[in-house]
Coordinates of C-alpha atoms in Angstrom, one line a residue:
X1 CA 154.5 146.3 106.9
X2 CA 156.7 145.8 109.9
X3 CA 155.7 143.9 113.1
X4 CA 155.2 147.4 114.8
X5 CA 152.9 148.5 112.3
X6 CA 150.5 145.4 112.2
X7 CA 147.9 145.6 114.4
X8 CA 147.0 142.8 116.8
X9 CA 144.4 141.0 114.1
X10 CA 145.4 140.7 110.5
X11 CA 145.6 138.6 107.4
X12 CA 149.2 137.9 106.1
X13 CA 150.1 136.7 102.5
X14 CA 152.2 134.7 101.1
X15 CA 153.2 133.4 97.6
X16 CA 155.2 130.5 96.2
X17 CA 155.2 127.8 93.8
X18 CA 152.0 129.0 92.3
X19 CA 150.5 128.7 96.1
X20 CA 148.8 131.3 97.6
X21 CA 148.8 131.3 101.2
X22 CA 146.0 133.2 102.9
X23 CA 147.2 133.3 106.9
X24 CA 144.9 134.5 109.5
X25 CA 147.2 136.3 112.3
X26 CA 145.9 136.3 115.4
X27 CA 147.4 134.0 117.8
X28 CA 146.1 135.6 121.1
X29 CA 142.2 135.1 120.3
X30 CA 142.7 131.8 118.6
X31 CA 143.0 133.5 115.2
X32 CA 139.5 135.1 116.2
X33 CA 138.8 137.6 113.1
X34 CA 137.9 141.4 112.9
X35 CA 135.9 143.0 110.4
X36 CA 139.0 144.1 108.6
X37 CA 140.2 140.9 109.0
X38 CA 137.1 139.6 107.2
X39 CA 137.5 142.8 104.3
X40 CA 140.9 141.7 104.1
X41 CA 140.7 137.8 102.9
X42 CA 138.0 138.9 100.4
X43 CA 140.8 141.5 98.5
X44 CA 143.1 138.6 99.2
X45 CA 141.1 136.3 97.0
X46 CA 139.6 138.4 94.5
X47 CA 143.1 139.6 93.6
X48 CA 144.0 136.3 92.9
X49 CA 141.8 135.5 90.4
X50 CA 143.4 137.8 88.2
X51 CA 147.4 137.0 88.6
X52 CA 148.2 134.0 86.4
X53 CA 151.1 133.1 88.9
X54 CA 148.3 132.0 91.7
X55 CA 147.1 128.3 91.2
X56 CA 146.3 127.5 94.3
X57 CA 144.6 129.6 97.6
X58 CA 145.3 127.9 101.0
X59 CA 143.4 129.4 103.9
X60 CA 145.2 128.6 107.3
X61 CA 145.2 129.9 110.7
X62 CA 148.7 131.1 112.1
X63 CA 150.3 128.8 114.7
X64 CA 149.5 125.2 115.7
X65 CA 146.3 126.4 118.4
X66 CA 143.9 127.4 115.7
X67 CA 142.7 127.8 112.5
X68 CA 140.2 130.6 113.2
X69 CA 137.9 130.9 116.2
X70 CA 135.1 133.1 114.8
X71 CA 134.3 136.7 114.6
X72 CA 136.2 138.9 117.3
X73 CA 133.4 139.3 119.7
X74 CA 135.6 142.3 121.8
X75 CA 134.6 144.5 118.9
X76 CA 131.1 143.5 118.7
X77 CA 130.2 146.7 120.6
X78 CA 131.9 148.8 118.3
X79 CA 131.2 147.8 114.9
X80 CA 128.3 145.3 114.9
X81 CA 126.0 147.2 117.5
X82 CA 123.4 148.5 115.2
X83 CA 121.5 147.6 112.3
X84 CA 122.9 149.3 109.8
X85 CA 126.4 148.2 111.4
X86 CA 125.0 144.2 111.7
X87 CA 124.7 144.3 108.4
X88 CA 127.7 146.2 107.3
X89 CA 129.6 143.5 109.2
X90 CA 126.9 140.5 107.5
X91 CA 127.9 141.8 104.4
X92 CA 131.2 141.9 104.5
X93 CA 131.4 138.2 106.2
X94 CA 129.4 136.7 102.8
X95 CA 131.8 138.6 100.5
X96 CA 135.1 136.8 102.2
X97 CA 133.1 133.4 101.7
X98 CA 131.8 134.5 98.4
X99 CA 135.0 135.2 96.6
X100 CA 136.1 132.0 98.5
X101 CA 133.1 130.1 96.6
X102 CA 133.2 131.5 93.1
X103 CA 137.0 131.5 93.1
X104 CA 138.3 130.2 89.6
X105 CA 141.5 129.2 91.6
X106 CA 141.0 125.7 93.5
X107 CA 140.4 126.7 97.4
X108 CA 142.1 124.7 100.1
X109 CA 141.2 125.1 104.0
X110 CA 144.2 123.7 106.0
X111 CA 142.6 122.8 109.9
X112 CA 144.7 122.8 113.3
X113 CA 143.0 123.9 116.2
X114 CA 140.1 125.3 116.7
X115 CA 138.1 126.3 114.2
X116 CA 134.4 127.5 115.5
X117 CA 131.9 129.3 114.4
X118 CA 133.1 132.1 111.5
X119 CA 136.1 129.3 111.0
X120 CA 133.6 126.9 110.1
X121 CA 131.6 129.0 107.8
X122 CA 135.0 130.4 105.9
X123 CA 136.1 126.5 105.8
X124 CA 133.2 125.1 104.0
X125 CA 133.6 128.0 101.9
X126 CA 136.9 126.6 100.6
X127 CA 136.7 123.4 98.1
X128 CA 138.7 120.9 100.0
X129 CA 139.1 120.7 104.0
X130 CA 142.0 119.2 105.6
X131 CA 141.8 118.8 109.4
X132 CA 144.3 117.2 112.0
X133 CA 142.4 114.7 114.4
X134 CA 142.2 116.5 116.8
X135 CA 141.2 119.3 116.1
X136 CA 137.9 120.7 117.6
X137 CA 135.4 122.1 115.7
X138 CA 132.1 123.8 117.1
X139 CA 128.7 125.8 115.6
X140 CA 128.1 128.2 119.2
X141 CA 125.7 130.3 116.9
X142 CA 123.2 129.8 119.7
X143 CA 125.0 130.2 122.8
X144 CA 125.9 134.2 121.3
X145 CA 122.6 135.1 120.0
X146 CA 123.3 135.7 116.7
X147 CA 121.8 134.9 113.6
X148 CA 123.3 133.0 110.9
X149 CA 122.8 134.1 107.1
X150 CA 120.8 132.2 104.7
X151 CA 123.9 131.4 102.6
X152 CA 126.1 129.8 105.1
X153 CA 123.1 127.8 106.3
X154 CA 122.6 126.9 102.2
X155 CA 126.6 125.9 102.4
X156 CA 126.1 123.7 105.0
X157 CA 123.0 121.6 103.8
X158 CA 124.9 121.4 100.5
X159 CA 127.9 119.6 102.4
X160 CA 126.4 117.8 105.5
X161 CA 122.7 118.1 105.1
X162 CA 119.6 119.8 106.3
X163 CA 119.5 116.9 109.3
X164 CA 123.1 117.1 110.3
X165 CA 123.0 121.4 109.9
X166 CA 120.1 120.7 112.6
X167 CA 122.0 119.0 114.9
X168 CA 125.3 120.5 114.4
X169 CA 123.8 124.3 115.0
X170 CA 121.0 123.5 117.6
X171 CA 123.3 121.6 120.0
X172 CA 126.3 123.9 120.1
X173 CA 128.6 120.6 120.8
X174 CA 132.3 120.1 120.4
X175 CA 134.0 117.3 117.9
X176 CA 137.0 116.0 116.6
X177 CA 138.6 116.4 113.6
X178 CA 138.3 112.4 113.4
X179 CA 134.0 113.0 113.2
X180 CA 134.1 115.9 110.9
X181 CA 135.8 113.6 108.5
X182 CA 133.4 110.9 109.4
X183 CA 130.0 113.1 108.9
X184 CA 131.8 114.5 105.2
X185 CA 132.6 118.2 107.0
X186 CA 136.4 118.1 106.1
X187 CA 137.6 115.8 103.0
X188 CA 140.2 113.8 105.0
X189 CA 142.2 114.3 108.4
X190 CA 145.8 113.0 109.2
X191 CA 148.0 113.2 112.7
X192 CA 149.3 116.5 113.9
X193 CA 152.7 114.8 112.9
X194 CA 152.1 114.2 109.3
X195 CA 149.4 117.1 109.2
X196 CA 152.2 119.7 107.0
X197 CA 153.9 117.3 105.0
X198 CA 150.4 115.6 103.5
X199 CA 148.5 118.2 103.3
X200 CA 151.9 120.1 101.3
X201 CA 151.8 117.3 98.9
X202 CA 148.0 117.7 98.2
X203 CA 148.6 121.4 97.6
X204 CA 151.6 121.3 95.4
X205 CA 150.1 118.4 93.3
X206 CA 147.3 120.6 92.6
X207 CA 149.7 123.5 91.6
X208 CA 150.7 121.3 89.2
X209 CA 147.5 120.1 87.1
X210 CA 145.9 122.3 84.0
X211 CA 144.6 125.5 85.2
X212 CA 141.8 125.6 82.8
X213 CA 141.1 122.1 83.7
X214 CA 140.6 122.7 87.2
X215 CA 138.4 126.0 86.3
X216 CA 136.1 123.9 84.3
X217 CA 135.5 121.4 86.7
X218 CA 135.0 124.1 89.7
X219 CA 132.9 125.7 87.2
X220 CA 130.8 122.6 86.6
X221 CA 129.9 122.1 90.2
X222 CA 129.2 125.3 91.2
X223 CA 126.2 124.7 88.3
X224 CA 125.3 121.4 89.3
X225 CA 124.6 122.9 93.0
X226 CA 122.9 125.8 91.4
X227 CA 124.6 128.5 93.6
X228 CA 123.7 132.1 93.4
X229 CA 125.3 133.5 90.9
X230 CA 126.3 130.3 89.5
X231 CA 127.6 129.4 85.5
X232 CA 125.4 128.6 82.9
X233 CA 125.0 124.8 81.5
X234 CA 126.4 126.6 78.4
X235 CA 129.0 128.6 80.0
X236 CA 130.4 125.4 81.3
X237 CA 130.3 123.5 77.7
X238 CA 132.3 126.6 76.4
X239 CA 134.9 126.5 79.2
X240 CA 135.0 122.3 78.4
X241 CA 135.4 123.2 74.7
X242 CA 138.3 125.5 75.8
X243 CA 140.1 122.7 77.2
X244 CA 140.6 120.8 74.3
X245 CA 141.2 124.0 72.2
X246 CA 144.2 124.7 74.7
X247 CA 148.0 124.5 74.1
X248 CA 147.6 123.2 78.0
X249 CA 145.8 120.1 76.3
X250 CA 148.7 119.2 73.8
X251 CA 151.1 119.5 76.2
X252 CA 149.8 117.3 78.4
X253 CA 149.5 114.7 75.6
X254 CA 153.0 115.0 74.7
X255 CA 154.0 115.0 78.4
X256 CA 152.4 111.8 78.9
X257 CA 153.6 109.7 75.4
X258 CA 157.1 111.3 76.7
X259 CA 156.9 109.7 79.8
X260 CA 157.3 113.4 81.9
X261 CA 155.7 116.0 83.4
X262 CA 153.7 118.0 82.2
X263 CA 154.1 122.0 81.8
X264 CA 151.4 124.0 82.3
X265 CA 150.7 127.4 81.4
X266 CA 146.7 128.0 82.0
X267 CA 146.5 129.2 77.6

């Protein structure tokens, strides 16, 4: 699609070295994001699950302002003025976060900027956070009037708890990338400077491990946390079994009496 052809909001893909980069575009409304914005990362990531060339998803907001702002509130009016349009939009929100959560692929949320409301729900969706310092992140659920859905709530209780949710949603304040660390929101934060390079290395580690490895263990927690929808106790023994049944497992062996690394191929 050419620049003339995209509108003002989309999601842009890209992929390389077995990392999927999921970028929301839309630099005038701090990466603010439309329902078909919200339609599109689902696809994004539910495609992914299915091409053996994807290790990792990276969800990052274009340019150095934000990471995403929310929901587009200018088409509020439009498309979430009713009920039965409320809803349409509701449910399209959970699936982007959904197929962020049950992902088989490890999920990475790369943070510069702001990243409020919607951002911070599609965030904790991800596995790991990575923020700058400075960036500023904010729950205004309350100064809009709308409502937030039981399973973001559940996501946040899961990560910060049912006391921090509290104060986080009820006092609509701004913080630092440096306290979201600090109160467990985003795994670690680095300086604006460094922000890229770290975070890169993070990533293409990651690319690198055992696919089936990393599915096992994403698996595992997911039924530990007993999310909706989640894996069986069983269906996690099978996909540990499946590990050690792997050609991925004998190659790591070899790779480390060898002294190299290892070459993965997910089988």
């Amino acid at each position: 699609m050419s620049a003339q052809e995209k509108p003002p909001g989309y999601i842009d893909t890209t992929l390389d070295g077995g990392v999927l980069r999921i970028i929301i575009c839309n630099e005038k409304r701090y990466n603010a994001m439309s329902l078909e914005m919200w339609k599109s990362v689902a696809k994004a990531v539910t495609d992914a699950q299915s091409n053996d060339d994807v290790r990792v998803i990276v969800l990052q907001g274009a340019g150095k302002k934000a990471f995403m702002s929310g929901a587009d509130i200018s088409e509020f009016k439009e498309k979430r003025s009713d009920k039965a349009q409320a809803q349409h939009y509701a449910d399209s929100v959970n699936a982007a976060q959904s197929a962020l959560r049950s992902s088989i692929k490890p999920t990475v949320a790369a943070i510069k900027g702001i990243c409020m409301g919607g951002g911070m729900g599609l965030s904790l969706s991800c596995d790991l956070r990575y923020s700058t310092e400075t960036a500023k992140f904010c729950m205004p659920a309350g100064k809009l009037g709308v409502g937030y859905a039981y399973e973001g709530i559940k996501r946040f209780v899961d990560i910060v708890g049912a006391t921090r949710t509290a104060e986080l949603f009820l006092t609509a304040r701004t913080f630092s990338g440096s306290e979201a660390a600090r109160i467990g929101l985003v795994n670690e934060v680095f300086s604006e400077e460094h922000f890229d390079k770290l975070v890169d290395e993070r990533i293409t580690s990651m690319a690198g491990y055992a696919p089936l490895t990393m599915q096992a263990v994403k698996t595992g927690i997911r039924c530990v946390l007993q999310e909706d929808d989640a894996p069986s106790v069983e269906e996690v023994s099978r996909m540990v079994t499946a590990c050690f049944e792997s050609d991925d497992y004998r190659e790591g062996q070899a790779a480390f009496k060898e002294k190299r690394k290892p070459r993965f191929q997910g089988k």
